[in-house]
Short mmCIF file of C-alpha atoms in Angstrom, two decimals:
data_model
loop_
_atom_site.label_atom_id
_atom_site.label_comp_id
_atom_site.label_asym_id
_atom_site.label_seq_id
_atom_site.Cartn_x
_atom_site.Cartn_y
_atom_site.Cartn_z
CA MET Z 1 -18.69 9.03 -25.35
CA GLU Z 2 -16.64 6.26 -23.72
CA LYS Z 3 -12.90 6.94 -23.89
CA SER Z 4 -11.00 4.29 -25.88
CA LYS Z 5 -8.84 2.03 -23.75
CA PRO Z 6 -5.03 2.46 -23.96
CA TYR Z 7 -4.18 -1.15 -24.86
CA PRO Z 8 -1.04 -0.33 -26.95
CA GLN Z 9 0.39 1.79 -24.12
CA LEU Z 10 -0.44 -0.93 -21.60
CA ILE Z 11 1.39 -3.55 -23.66
CA ALA Z 12 4.42 -1.32 -24.36
CA THR Z 13 4.92 -0.26 -20.74
CA GLY Z 14 4.12 -3.79 -19.56
CA LEU Z 15 6.85 -5.23 -21.76
CA LEU Z 16 9.32 -2.59 -20.61
CA SER Z 17 8.52 -3.14 -16.94
CA GLY Z 18 8.59 -6.92 -17.40
CA ALA Z 19 11.97 -6.70 -19.14
CA LEU Z 20 13.40 -4.66 -16.27
CA TYR Z 21 12.17 -7.21 -13.71
CA LEU Z 22 13.52 -10.06 -15.86
CA LEU Z 23 16.96 -8.40 -15.88
CA LEU Z 24 16.80 -8.08 -12.10
CA TYR Z 25 15.98 -11.79 -11.80
CA LEU Z 26 18.62 -12.97 -14.28
CA TYR Z 27 21.47 -10.78 -13.01
CA GLU Z 28 20.55 -10.80 -9.30
CA ARG Z 29 24.06 -11.69 -8.11
CA GLU Z 30 25.90 -9.14 -10.29
CA ILE Z 31 23.37 -6.44 -9.46
CA MET Z 32 23.66 -7.00 -5.72
CA GLN Z 33 27.46 -6.88 -5.94
CA ALA Z 34 27.54 -3.63 -7.90
CA PHE Z 35 24.65 -1.92 -6.11
CA THR Z 36 26.11 -2.30 -2.62
CA ARG Z 37 29.52 -0.86 -3.50
CA THR Z 38 30.30 2.41 -1.80
CA ASP Z 39 33.08 3.74 -4.04
CA GLY Z 40 32.84 6.13 -6.98
CA TRP Z 41 29.41 6.53 -8.55
CA TYR Z 42 28.18 3.05 -7.53
CA PRO Z 43 25.85 4.42 -4.79
CA ALA Z 44 23.91 6.23 -7.55
CA LEU Z 45 22.88 2.85 -9.04
CA PRO Z 46 20.06 1.99 -6.60
CA ILE Z 47 18.66 5.52 -6.82
CA VAL Z 48 18.72 5.70 -10.62
CA THR Z 49 17.25 2.19 -10.84
CA ALA Z 50 14.43 3.05 -8.44
CA PHE Z 51 13.60 6.08 -10.61
CA ALA Z 52 13.69 3.99 -13.80
CA PHE Z 53 11.35 1.34 -12.35
CA SER Z 54 9.00 4.00 -11.01
CA MET Z 55 8.71 5.50 -14.51
CA ALA Z 56 8.22 2.23 -16.42
CA HIS Z 57 6.24 0.28 -13.86
CA GLY Z 58 4.39 3.41 -12.67
CA ALA Z 59 3.15 4.05 -16.22
CA PHE Z 60 2.18 0.38 -16.62
CA THR Z 61 0.16 0.33 -13.39
CA ALA Z 62 -1.63 3.56 -14.41
CA TYR Z 63 -2.66 2.03 -17.77
CA PHE Z 64 -3.58 -1.20 -16.02
CA TRP Z 65 -6.30 0.42 -13.88
CA ASP Z 66 -7.36 2.59 -16.79
CA VAL Z 67 -7.94 -0.48 -19.00
CA LEU Z 68 -9.87 -2.16 -16.19
CA GLY Z 69 -12.12 0.91 -16.08
CA VAL Z 70 -10.95 2.07 -12.65
CA ARG Z 71 -10.64 5.78 -13.36
CA ALA Z 72 -10.78 8.89 -11.23
CA LYS Z 73 -14.14 10.59 -10.92
CA LYS Z 74 -14.18 13.82 -12.88
CA MET J 1 35.41 -0.55 -1.27
CA GLU J 2 32.71 -3.18 -1.01
CA HIS J 3 30.49 -3.53 2.00
CA THR J 4 31.01 -6.98 3.44
CA ALA J 5 29.70 -6.63 6.99
CA ILE J 6 26.04 -6.70 6.01
CA GLN J 7 24.27 -9.96 5.20
CA PHE J 8 21.74 -9.80 2.36
CA ILE J 9 19.18 -12.60 2.50
CA ASP J 10 18.42 -15.30 -0.06
CA LEU J 11 14.98 -14.57 -1.39
CA GLN J 12 12.41 -17.39 -1.26
CA TYR J 13 9.12 -17.41 -3.17
CA GLY J 14 7.13 -17.27 0.08
CA SER J 15 8.91 -14.14 1.30
CA VAL J 16 8.54 -12.50 -2.11
CA LEU J 17 4.81 -13.21 -2.07
CA SER J 18 4.31 -11.79 1.42
CA LEU J 19 6.28 -8.65 0.46
CA LEU J 20 4.07 -8.26 -2.62
CA VAL J 21 0.87 -8.49 -0.58
CA ILE J 22 2.01 -6.06 2.13
CA GLY J 23 3.48 -3.80 -0.57
CA PHE J 24 0.16 -3.63 -2.40
CA VAL J 25 -1.94 -2.81 0.67
CA GLY J 26 0.71 -0.32 1.86
CA GLY J 27 0.56 1.29 -1.57
CA VAL J 28 -3.22 1.65 -1.44
CA VAL J 29 -3.01 3.25 2.00
CA SER J 30 -0.21 5.64 1.08
CA GLY J 31 -1.85 6.67 -2.20
CA PHE J 32 -4.92 7.49 -0.13
CA ILE J 33 -3.65 9.12 3.08
CA GLY J 34 -0.20 10.19 1.90
CA SER J 35 1.84 7.81 4.01
CA GLY J 36 1.67 4.38 5.52
CA GLY J 37 3.03 0.97 4.94
CA ALA J 38 6.49 1.74 6.28
CA PHE J 39 5.48 0.84 9.82
CA VAL J 40 4.56 -2.68 8.67
CA LEU J 41 7.11 -3.17 5.89
CA THR J 42 10.22 -2.62 7.99
CA PRO J 43 9.26 -5.11 10.75
CA ALA J 44 7.91 -7.51 8.09
CA MET J 45 11.24 -7.53 6.27
CA MET J 46 13.06 -7.97 9.57
CA SER J 47 10.91 -11.00 10.36
CA LEU J 48 12.10 -12.50 7.05
CA GLY J 49 15.64 -12.21 8.37
CA VAL J 50 16.65 -8.89 6.79
CA PRO J 51 18.95 -6.93 9.15
CA GLY J 52 17.18 -3.86 10.63
CA VAL J 53 19.32 -1.26 8.91
CA VAL J 54 18.95 -2.95 5.50
CA ALA J 55 15.18 -3.21 6.04
CA VAL J 56 14.96 0.53 6.78
CA ALA J 57 17.23 1.40 3.83
CA SER J 58 15.39 -0.79 1.33
CA ASN J 59 12.02 0.38 2.55
CA MET J 60 13.14 3.98 2.06
CA CYS J 61 14.42 3.24 -1.43
CA HIS J 62 10.97 1.82 -2.24
CA LYS J 63 9.16 4.72 -0.57
CA PHE J 64 10.46 7.59 -2.68
CA PRO J 65 9.56 6.16 -6.12
CA LYS J 66 6.16 5.13 -4.72
CA ALA J 67 5.59 8.63 -3.32
CA LEU J 68 6.70 10.10 -6.64
CA VAL J 69 4.15 8.06 -8.58
CA GLY J 70 1.43 8.83 -6.03
CA ALA J 71 2.25 12.55 -5.96
CA TRP J 72 2.23 12.72 -9.75
CA LYS J 73 -1.15 10.96 -9.94
CA ARG J 74 -2.71 13.23 -7.34
CA HIS J 75 -1.11 16.27 -8.96
CA GLN J 76 -3.12 15.34 -12.07
CA PHE J 77 -6.25 15.53 -9.90
CA GLY J 78 -5.20 19.02 -8.73
CA GLN J 79 -4.76 17.92 -5.11
CA VAL J 80 -1.05 18.58 -4.51
CA ASP J 81 0.27 21.86 -3.09
CA ILE J 82 3.87 21.58 -4.26
CA LYS J 83 4.95 24.81 -2.55
CA LEU J 84 3.58 23.66 0.82
CA GLY J 85 5.17 20.23 0.28
CA LEU J 86 8.59 21.74 -0.40
CA TRP J 87 8.39 24.14 2.57
CA MET J 88 7.43 21.27 4.84
CA ALA J 89 10.10 19.00 3.35
CA ALA J 90 12.88 21.56 3.84
CA SER J 91 12.05 21.99 7.53
CA ALA J 92 11.42 18.25 7.92
CA ALA J 93 14.98 17.58 6.73
CA VAL J 94 16.29 19.51 9.75
CA GLY J 95 13.88 17.56 11.97
CA VAL J 96 15.13 14.23 10.61
CA TRP J 97 18.71 15.27 11.22
CA ILE J 98 18.11 16.28 14.86
CA GLY J 99 15.72 13.36 15.45
CA ALA J 100 18.37 10.91 14.27
CA ASP J 101 20.92 12.57 16.58
CA ILE J 102 18.59 12.18 19.57
CA GLN J 103 18.06 8.52 18.61
CA ARG J 104 21.80 7.93 18.49
CA GLY J 105 22.25 9.65 21.85
CA ILE J 106 19.59 7.49 23.47
CA ARG J 107 21.02 4.30 21.97
CA GLU J 108 24.48 5.18 23.29
CA ALA J 109 23.18 6.00 26.77
CA TYR J 110 20.56 3.27 27.27
CA GLY J 111 21.35 0.63 24.62
CA GLU J 112 19.08 -1.01 22.08
CA ALA J 113 16.22 -1.73 24.52
CA GLY J 114 16.27 1.89 25.76
CA SER J 115 16.11 3.13 22.20
CA ASN J 116 13.23 0.75 21.41
CA LEU J 117 11.40 1.89 24.53
CA TYR J 118 11.79 5.54 23.49
CA VAL J 119 10.54 4.81 19.96
CA SER J 120 7.55 2.79 21.19
CA THR J 121 6.62 5.38 23.81
CA ALA J 122 6.75 8.09 21.14
CA PHE J 123 4.55 5.88 18.92
CA VAL J 124 1.97 5.27 21.65
CA VAL J 125 1.78 8.86 22.93
CA VAL J 126 1.75 10.65 19.57
CA LEU J 127 -0.52 8.19 17.77
CA THR J 128 -3.05 7.93 20.61
CA VAL J 129 -3.39 11.69 21.06
CA VAL J 130 -3.40 12.63 17.37
CA GLY J 131 -5.35 9.52 16.33
CA LEU J 132 -8.16 10.18 18.84
CA PHE J 133 -8.32 13.83 17.76
CA VAL J 134 -8.63 12.87 14.08
CA LEU J 135 -11.14 10.10 14.87
CA LEU J 136 -13.40 12.45 16.84
CA ASP J 137 -13.31 14.94 13.99
CA ALA J 138 -14.21 12.25 11.42
CA LEU J 139 -17.02 10.93 13.65
CA ARG J 140 -18.44 14.45 14.08
CA THR J 141 -18.67 14.74 10.29
CA ILE J 142 -20.27 11.30 9.96
CA ARG J 143 -22.85 12.21 12.63
CA ALA J 144 -23.62 15.38 10.69
CA GLY J 145 -24.54 13.13 7.75
CA GLY J 146 -21.10 13.31 6.13
CA VAL J 147 -22.20 16.22 4.02
CA GLU J 148 -20.84 19.21 5.89
CA GLN J 149 -18.45 21.49 4.07
CA GLU J 150 -14.89 21.03 5.25
CA LYS J 151 -14.14 24.01 7.51
CA ALA J 152 -10.79 25.07 8.89
CA SER J 153 -10.42 24.20 12.60
CA ARG J 154 -10.48 26.93 15.23
CA LEU J 155 -6.71 26.60 15.64
CA ALA J 156 -6.18 26.86 11.87
CA ARG J 157 -8.38 29.96 11.68
CA TRP J 158 -6.27 31.56 14.44
CA VAL J 159 -3.02 30.53 12.69
CA GLN J 160 -4.31 32.04 9.44
CA SER J 161 -5.25 35.27 11.26
CA VAL J 162 -1.74 35.84 12.65
CA GLU J 163 0.04 38.35 10.40
CA ILE J 164 3.80 38.43 10.83
CA PRO J 165 5.23 40.80 8.21
CA GLY J 166 7.87 39.31 5.97
CA THR J 167 7.00 35.70 6.84
CA MET J 168 3.58 35.26 5.22
CA ILE J 169 3.25 32.62 2.49
CA HIS J 170 0.23 31.95 0.31
CA PHE J 171 -0.36 28.29 -0.54
CA LYS J 172 -2.71 28.32 -3.49
CA THR J 173 -3.93 24.72 -3.71
CA ALA J 174 -4.23 24.38 0.06
CA ASN J 175 -6.06 27.73 -0.06
CA THR J 176 -4.35 29.06 3.03
CA ARG J 177 -2.09 31.98 3.86
CA VAL J 178 0.07 31.41 6.92
CA SER J 179 3.33 32.57 8.42
CA ALA J 180 6.45 30.47 7.81
CA LEU J 181 6.85 30.60 11.60
CA PHE J 182 4.03 28.02 11.73
CA THR J 183 4.92 25.84 8.72
CA VAL J 184 8.58 25.46 9.68
CA PRO J 185 7.98 24.01 13.20
CA LEU J 186 5.31 21.72 11.75
CA GLY J 187 7.69 20.41 9.09
CA PHE J 188 10.35 20.06 11.77
CA ALA J 189 8.02 17.97 13.96
CA THR J 190 7.15 15.80 10.95
CA GLY J 191 10.85 15.18 10.33
CA MET J 192 11.51 14.44 14.01
CA LEU J 193 8.72 11.88 13.99
CA ALA J 194 9.93 10.40 10.71
CA ALA J 195 13.39 9.93 12.21
CA THR J 196 11.90 8.40 15.35
CA ILE J 197 9.07 6.14 14.15
CA ALA J 198 9.65 6.21 10.35
CA VAL J 199 6.17 7.57 9.61
CA GLY J 200 6.26 11.36 9.62
CA GLY J 201 2.88 11.52 7.88
CA PHE J 202 1.08 10.77 11.13
CA ILE J 203 2.06 14.30 12.25
CA GLY J 204 2.42 15.96 8.85
CA VAL J 205 -1.07 15.26 7.51
CA PRO J 206 -3.08 16.12 10.66
CA GLY J 207 -0.78 19.14 11.13
CA MET J 208 -1.51 20.49 7.65
CA ILE J 209 -5.25 19.94 8.21
CA TYR J 210 -5.72 21.18 11.77
CA VAL J 211 -2.89 23.71 12.17
CA LEU J 212 -2.55 25.21 8.69
CA GLY J 213 -6.18 24.72 7.59
CA ALA J 214 -5.47 22.70 4.42
CA PRO J 215 -8.29 20.43 3.16
CA ALA J 216 -7.78 16.72 3.99
CA LEU J 217 -7.47 15.85 0.29
CA VAL J 218 -4.72 18.44 -0.25
CA ALA J 219 -2.91 17.58 3.00
CA SER J 220 -2.76 13.86 2.23
CA ALA J 221 -1.66 14.52 -1.37
CA THR J 222 0.97 17.05 -0.30
CA GLU J 223 2.38 14.57 2.22
CA LEU J 224 3.47 12.49 -0.79
CA VAL J 225 5.79 15.33 -1.85
CA LEU J 226 7.32 15.28 1.62
CA ALA J 227 7.61 11.50 1.54
CA PHE J 228 9.36 11.72 -1.82
CA VAL J 229 11.89 14.37 -0.74
CA MET J 230 12.65 12.72 2.61
CA GLY J 231 12.71 9.23 1.11
CA LEU J 232 15.10 10.31 -1.63
CA GLY J 233 17.43 12.04 0.85
CA GLY J 234 17.40 9.02 3.16
CA SER J 235 17.96 6.58 0.29
CA ILE J 236 20.99 8.50 -0.98
CA ASN J 237 22.44 8.43 2.52
CA TYR J 238 21.89 4.65 2.88
CA ALA J 239 23.12 3.97 -0.69
CA LEU J 240 26.37 5.79 0.13
CA HIS J 241 26.89 3.17 2.85
CA GLY J 242 25.95 0.28 0.53
CA LEU J 243 22.96 -0.72 2.64
CA VAL J 244 20.13 -0.75 0.09
CA ASP J 245 18.91 -4.20 -0.98
CA ILE J 246 17.59 -3.10 -4.37
CA ARG J 247 15.80 -6.46 -4.89
CA LEU J 248 13.60 -5.86 -1.83
CA ALA J 249 12.90 -2.26 -2.89
CA LEU J 250 11.90 -3.32 -6.42
CA ILE J 251 9.79 -6.29 -5.29
CA LEU J 252 7.87 -3.95 -2.99
CA LEU J 253 7.50 -1.45 -5.84
CA ALA J 254 6.13 -4.12 -8.19
CA ALA J 255 3.02 -4.36 -6.02
CA SER J 256 2.90 -1.01 -4.27
CA LEU J 257 2.70 0.98 -7.53
CA PHE J 258 -0.55 -0.86 -8.36
CA GLY J 259 -1.73 0.04 -4.86
CA VAL J 260 -0.66 3.67 -4.88
CA GLN J 261 -2.49 4.29 -8.17
CA LEU J 262 -5.63 2.68 -6.78
CA GLY J 263 -5.44 4.62 -3.52
CA ALA J 264 -4.95 7.89 -5.40
CA ILE J 265 -7.93 7.17 -7.67
CA GLY J 266 -9.90 6.25 -4.54
CA THR J 267 -9.57 9.78 -3.14
CA THR J 268 -11.72 11.10 -6.00
CA TYR J 269 -14.64 8.88 -4.96
CA VAL J 270 -14.85 9.55 -1.25
CA ARG J 271 -15.65 12.43 1.05
CA PRO J 272 -12.75 14.02 3.01
CA HIS J 273 -13.80 12.50 6.32
CA VAL J 274 -13.03 9.00 4.96
CA ILE J 275 -9.37 10.04 4.67
CA LYS J 276 -9.45 11.12 8.32
CA LEU J 277 -11.22 7.92 9.35
CA VAL J 278 -8.63 5.70 7.66
CA MET J 279 -5.79 7.69 9.18
CA ALA J 280 -7.29 7.56 12.70
CA ALA J 281 -8.03 3.82 12.49
CA ILE J 282 -4.48 3.03 11.40
CA MET J 283 -2.89 5.32 13.98
CA LEU J 284 -4.88 3.91 16.88
CA ILE J 285 -4.31 0.24 15.95
CA VAL J 286 -0.58 0.91 15.48
CA ALA J 287 -0.56 2.59 18.91
CA VAL J 288 -1.99 -0.61 20.44
CA SER J 289 0.64 -2.65 18.60
CA ARG J 290 3.50 -0.58 19.99
CA GLY J 291 1.86 -0.40 23.42
CA LEU J 292 2.02 -4.20 23.61
CA MET J 293 5.80 -3.99 23.23
CA LEU J 294 6.34 -1.59 26.15
CA PRO J 295 6.46 -4.36 28.83
CA VAL J 296 8.98 -6.25 26.67
CA TYR J 297 11.40 -3.33 26.45
CA LEU J 298 10.85 -2.43 30.14
CA THR J 299 11.80 -6.01 31.05
CA GLN J 300 14.89 -5.87 28.87
CA LEU J 301 15.88 -2.70 30.74
CA GLY J 302 15.29 -4.43 34.10
CA HIS J 303 12.28 -2.30 35.08
CA ALA J 304 9.67 -5.05 34.74
CA GLY J 305 9.58 -8.82 35.16
CA VAL J 306 7.71 -10.30 32.21
CA SER J 307 8.43 -13.99 31.42
CA GLU J 308 10.10 -15.11 28.17
CA ALA J 309 6.91 -16.82 26.99
CA THR J 310 4.82 -13.69 27.59
CA MET J 311 7.40 -11.50 25.83
CA SER J 312 7.34 -13.71 22.76
CA MET J 313 3.52 -13.71 22.79
CA LEU J 314 3.45 -9.91 23.10
CA SER J 315 5.89 -9.55 20.19
CA ARG J 316 3.75 -11.77 17.98
CA ALA J 317 0.54 -9.98 19.00
CA SER J 318 2.23 -6.64 18.26
CA MET J 319 3.07 -7.77 14.71
CA VAL J 320 -0.49 -9.04 14.20
CA PHE J 321 -1.84 -5.63 15.21
CA LEU J 322 0.51 -3.91 12.73
CA VAL J 323 -0.78 -6.05 9.88
CA LEU J 324 -4.33 -5.51 11.17
CA ALA J 325 -3.80 -1.72 11.07
CA LEU J 326 -2.72 -1.84 7.45
CA CYS J 327 -5.50 -4.24 6.40
CA THR J 328 -8.17 -2.20 8.21
CA GLY J 329 -7.00 0.93 6.38
CA GLY J 330 -6.95 -0.89 3.04
CA LEU J 331 -10.39 -2.37 3.62
CA ILE J 332 -12.05 0.95 4.57
CA ILE J 333 -10.52 2.53 1.45
CA LEU J 334 -11.63 -0.22 -0.93
CA MET J 335 -15.14 -0.34 0.57
CA ALA J 336 -15.54 3.44 0.42
CA MET J 337 -14.25 3.40 -3.14
CA PHE J 338 -16.65 0.70 -4.32
CA LYS J 339 -19.50 2.52 -2.63
CA GLY J 340 -18.44 5.79 -4.25
CA ARG J 341 -18.11 4.16 -7.66
CA GLY J 342 -21.52 2.53 -7.31
CA LEU J 343 -23.12 5.86 -6.41
CA ALA J 344 -21.30 7.66 -9.21
CA ALA J 345 -22.50 5.07 -11.73
CA ALA J 346 -26.12 5.16 -10.56
CA PRO J 347 -28.15 7.70 -12.55
CA GLY J 348 -29.46 10.69 -10.63
CA THR J 349 -27.01 10.39 -7.74
CA ARG J 350 -24.03 11.97 -9.45
CA GLU J 351 -24.62 15.41 -7.90
CA GLU J 352 -25.03 14.21 -4.33
CA THR J 353 -21.77 12.28 -4.37
CA ALA J 354 -19.67 15.14 -5.73
CA ASP J 355 -17.27 16.42 -3.08
#
């Protein structure tokens, strides 16, 4: 039987990923100022952000191919 | 303290678009062969006006999340040997450290052109030798009809037969039992290469296949673990110096995560020799690209007399070959994948296409 397509998951992760990218676009200047600071815990910002995007956007891209029917061969 | 010495560029739509395209193809390639993309992305960013060190830092900060997503995907397919990846990564870290020291030494002694000459020579020599070896192996399999069972090389069989008490490690997914005295130098060489030419996978993946006897699928998937660990370490180091342009890293990720998923899925549709073929094609074309730059660096060092016009032509041709390498890899992968999907969908051919 054909597996049902994960549309709700695609939409949820898509919105999350889109929101993260929108924040990056809207607060570009502030983000660049904070993320290139070398004092305190500021250097952790790019690393944590990269992880966060990889989770949200990584999940979205996985659902994206799944919905398109591009799935791994069993 | 804020970092003020480094200039971060203003992003234009055109540059964003080109980063997205290269990011996507680089993602496909790295999801498929375990590494790739970095050799094009860094020079591509530099050609957009990003300072070299920021390009390297941002590329690295994009590489580790991409490798994480790719490794996770391929782990779901049962292709990743985490233990082998961590052993290799630990020894690669030492290699990166020493490799970076050698780089610094050469730059101090011979300047920027000397350092570039060293890097390009390493590129040409390593990629030509290893690339030809991998290509010949892939062609042998294709000539045999592409159906032969993947066997460990003669060297790998010897390595597996060497019993050194107290150093033997069993790698379950890679289905090999070898002494740490072989895995550690291999990881070290991968790290050295990563520090020198930014793509350790060109040694790591063939090394795991031909020296340790891991299947091509497992070697390329395990390389993603190495890429993650080394990329994360490198990114932390660059972030501590305020050199990561997070916008560039995230723009690259936007496209490369689509690519890495596709490349990882692609590995389930193709035979192992396709992975070797893609790797060899990319390595050899990149070797040509760097080879074209040798006269330029030799001239800058005063050992050759190439005119300004020729140098600029060679630099452009070199960049074209880099992009060509990536596109060739991406194209072979997508074609093999469509062919594999077509065969898998056709009734009655399911058995023959199973790897």
